[in-house]
Amino acid sequence: MKHFAASLSLAFMLMSGVASSADSDLIIYTYDSFAAKGGLGPEIVPLFEKKCGCRVRLLASGDAGQLLSRIQLDAERKKPTAHLVLGLDQYLWGRAKPFLEVWDDGWLPKGFNKLDENYRVEKGFLPFDYGVLAMMADMQALKKAGLKAPTSLRELQDPQWKKRFILQNPKTSTPGLAFFLLSRMALKTEVWDYWKRLSKQWLLMAPGWDGAYGLFLRGEAPLVWSYLTSQAYHREHGDMGSSPRYQAILFDEGQPLQIEGAALVKGSFRNSQERLRARQFLDFLLSDEVQGRIALKNWMLPVLEPRAQTLPASFRSLPKPKKLIRATGTPEELDALLEHWSLIVGTANP
Amino acid sequence: MNSGFSKKNSLGIFAVLASSLLWIFLIAVPLIFLFNRMANDSARLWDPEILATVRLTLNQALLSTFISLLIGLPLGLWAASGRWVSASRIILSLPYSVPTVVAGSAWIAWLGYSGFLGGFWEFWKLRLSYTWGAVILAHVFYNAPWIAVVVANSRMFLPPSLLDAAETLGATRTQKFKFIVWPRIRWALAGALAQVFSLCVMSFALILLLGGGPPVQTLETALFARIRYGTLDVSGAAACAFWELLLTLLPWFLILWAQRRDPGFTRIFSRQFAISRPQPGKAGVGYGVAILGVSALFMLPYLATLPAVTGFFQAGKDFSELRSPLFVSVQLAFWSGIGAVAVALLSVIGAEWLKKWRPGTVPVFLGLMGAPSGISILVLGLGVWLAYSKWLDPFSGSFVAMVLLQIAIFYPMALRMFFPLLGSTPQDLVDAATTLGASPWQAFWAVQWPRWKGPLLGALAIVIGASFGEVAAVSLFYSEQLLPLPVLLSQWTSQYRFEDAQALTALLLLLSVGMTGLVAASGNLGAFFRKWMLD
């Protein structure tokens, strides 16, 4: 009974220990790895709090897709919790836009005008970092199999690559969607035939990047669709020398771009003070203090023309993509494409 | 009606009302909210992609259940004939508590090119990983021991005198099985098969990890794809949920229908537990050891993940961040276990009372109370979110919501374990104890408790074990301050901390299986060792 009572009191402590939203001046929805210990969030939030003299709370909400689900459900229950959402990308922006503010009063974050056109999506979406998607190769495994890394999307159809690469599902993962859109832009009318053939080639199509990369590191396949900056991660963690094991591979067709952004949540501000604070945070995201930390804390690239010396050598030595691809299209077009893709490679055609 | 109400009646009414209210609150309202979203888009039910997924889900579940039956039935009969039947039941129930994330990771270690047998697979150009074959193999290893446990439980309560009498009358082994054993075990077996089929239909992590993605898909993964990534296609998810519900409930309805048509059902069922203690087999020590060995084989695949636990002991590693998630997970498992067992108990007490008052309502009551075992936690979680988010702020993290959702999902499992005890109260023994001057508590302790102890602790153990590895409910209602271990696992993998994640997987296995074994054994271990010493 004593143990039962102790457990009961501990559970109540747990429940009451959860900070309520009312304790914070600025609430931000973000993805897990940003808010987690060792991520970018815990590093930059105290800096901002010191600047503004306010309390900021990060609410981790899974991945980018789940972030969108949460703001959608918040809007549905007419009770927005967060003032700001951080971590949506350009693919999700079209769907998220109805729930976000588009800066129609002429306001622009400081530094917004300095952004490269490549990274701008639309007013209301503040890009703060970006990633270049690429195939990562385990050079040791390739050498063992007597293979040379592929140089194009088309090459993945060759018999030598059968069951030797891991992709992500475009319906559940942003990198997967980027691969699909790259194939569509590069192969145009041939794209569906390509996927028909490719569906017999991949070892597995994981639901998310983390699962795919974990299996790649275990040695399940010598190739995985990932980020160019994955190479930098391995360099920073001791994979160096004249023939490093993990290498990013560029395709002749180009590399897709993923731009991560932050935006203000519509209807979340009770007064102008709250909006001002949220806007200050957007300004802060483009500051040197944040941009200089993105590489090693978020394993992405900063959007503001980095001063070369601030980027670590592992990032400066990344291969330069021949072409950066930015896919366009409305959410409805994307839905139709993915539905067709499902019929080509999915359950209807096992 | 009022005049005749005793304390027993009050308890019965309370049990019916409390369990019904909980059912309405936790199951009915969320589902109404969810299906309401689908009402204007019922055409989605006939979406060719969803229908193709229904077909694949059905084929996979049927095949997995059939192979599990082929292994589980003889194994259960064999296990019941051994002398250390309680120990083999505990060992056989352990695989059921292995978190599916752990199971998936373990099977990759066996079947993948990077695993122990990688060279073998590569040499023979064989590939089982990331195929339907891998999924079915994992399902069979998960479920066959469960069928064996249920069969062994039923077979153990068969009075040996019946078999002895048949033997004296010259019955063959086949005749003894056909006329004495089979009638006693068939309904328990049918229930176990229905449960296994439901679990295979709702299987999620194993499909994602071992199936390798499209075209290996089931309704649950199709549903996940519809609510996970931005599109929030609730109509499509609800259509998947509808088919999933239909597939999982169908076997239960078939069982209820068949039981009603079986005149011998009530007679057999009420006698099944008329003896208060199970009857262990008489076979020798070697035979008993062999049974224990074979039972343990089903845990073997998962041990592949254990070496990774050494990751926690590497020099310079700081795992202080593990403390709080571990604490949250232990609390969650404890409360979900207590809650699920309590709701299941309320349902059984309620059904007992209804049986006296309105016997015809019992199958409906139990059918509805058991229904959540056919509902995906993803669907129910989304429903809870839609229904209660006005009052409950999921974004701030809610321990209560996590517990309630886990209770809703796990109590039917406990209910099915209590189900055989229904209507089997040995009233003559209770009356005898009372006549001899025992208080109601003493009578309960002496007569009822020995029958209830096993299922109660077994149910508690299984729910606690399952709670440790449960991902869907916790991922809907966690926060940075309320972070259970499975969510931490996903955070570490997204931060390139794959080695730490593997160590955490091993820790999850130790926790879930350890807790299950400990709780299940607490009721049996003492007796087992006493008997072993005496033998």
JSON list of C-alpha atoms in Angstrom, two decimals, chain A residues 34-49 58 284 289-290 292-294 296-297:
[
{"chain": "A", "resi": 34, "resn": "PHE", "atom": "CA", "xyz": [15.44, 20.89, -32.90]},
{"chain": "A", "resi": 35, "resn": "ALA", "atom": "CA", "xyz": [14.02, 20.97, -29.37]},
{"chain": "A", "resi": 36, "resn": "ALA", "atom": "CA", "xyz": [15.89, 17.97, -27.99]},
{"chain": "A", "resi": 37, "resn": "LYS", "atom": "CA", "xyz": [18.96, 18.18, -25.78]},
{"chain": "A", "resi": 38, "resn": "GLY", "atom": "CA", "xyz": [21.98, 18.78, -28.02]},
{"chain": "A", "resi": 39, "resn": "GLY", "atom": "CA", "xyz": [19.79, 20.31, -30.74]},
{"chain": "A", "resi": 40, "resn": "LEU", "atom": "CA", "xyz": [19.81, 23.90, -32.01]},
{"chain": "A", "resi": 41, "resn": "GLY", "atom": "CA", "xyz": [16.80, 24.97, -29.92]},
{"chain": "A", "resi": 42, "resn": "PRO", "atom": "CA", "xyz": [18.26, 24.64, -26.41]},
{"chain": "A", "resi": 43, "resn": "GLU", "atom": "CA", "xyz": [21.35, 26.52, -27.66]},
{"chain": "A", "resi": 44, "resn": "ILE", "atom": "CA", "xyz": [19.64, 29.57, -29.18]},
{"chain": "A", "resi": 45, "resn": "VAL", "atom": "CA", "xyz": [16.54, 29.97, -27.01]},
{"chain": "A", "resi": 46, "resn": "PRO", "atom": "CA", "xyz": [18.45, 31.20, -23.91]},
{"chain": "A", "resi": 47, "resn": "LEU", "atom": "CA", "xyz": [20.20, 33.78, -26.13]},
{"chain": "A", "resi": 48, "resn": "PHE", "atom": "CA", "xyz": [16.88, 35.12, -27.34]},
{"chain": "A", "resi": 49, "resn": "GLU", "atom": "CA", "xyz": [15.35, 35.06, -23.87]},
{"chain": "A", "resi": 58, "resn": "LEU", "atom": "CA", "xyz": [9.60, 25.01, -27.43]},
{"chain": "A", "resi": 284, "resn": "PHE", "atom": "CA", "xyz": [16.77, 36.58, -34.56]},
{"chain": "A", "resi": 289, "resn": "GLU", "atom": "CA", "xyz": [24.13, 34.08, -33.62]},
{"chain": "A", "resi": 290, "resn": "VAL", "atom": "CA", "xyz": [21.71, 31.54, -35.09]},
{"chain": "A", "resi": 292, "resn": "GLY", "atom": "CA", "xyz": [26.54, 30.53, -37.31]},
{"chain": "A", "resi": 293, "resn": "ARG", "atom": "CA", "xyz": [25.28, 27.64, -35.20]},
{"chain": "A", "resi": 294, "resn": "ILE", "atom": "CA", "xyz": [23.11, 25.89, -37.77]},
{"chain": "A", "resi": 296, "resn": "LEU", "atom": "CA", "xyz": [26.98, 21.83, -36.30]},
{"chain": "A", "resi": 297, "resn": "LYS", "atom": "CA", "xyz": [23.75, 21.90, -34.31]}
]
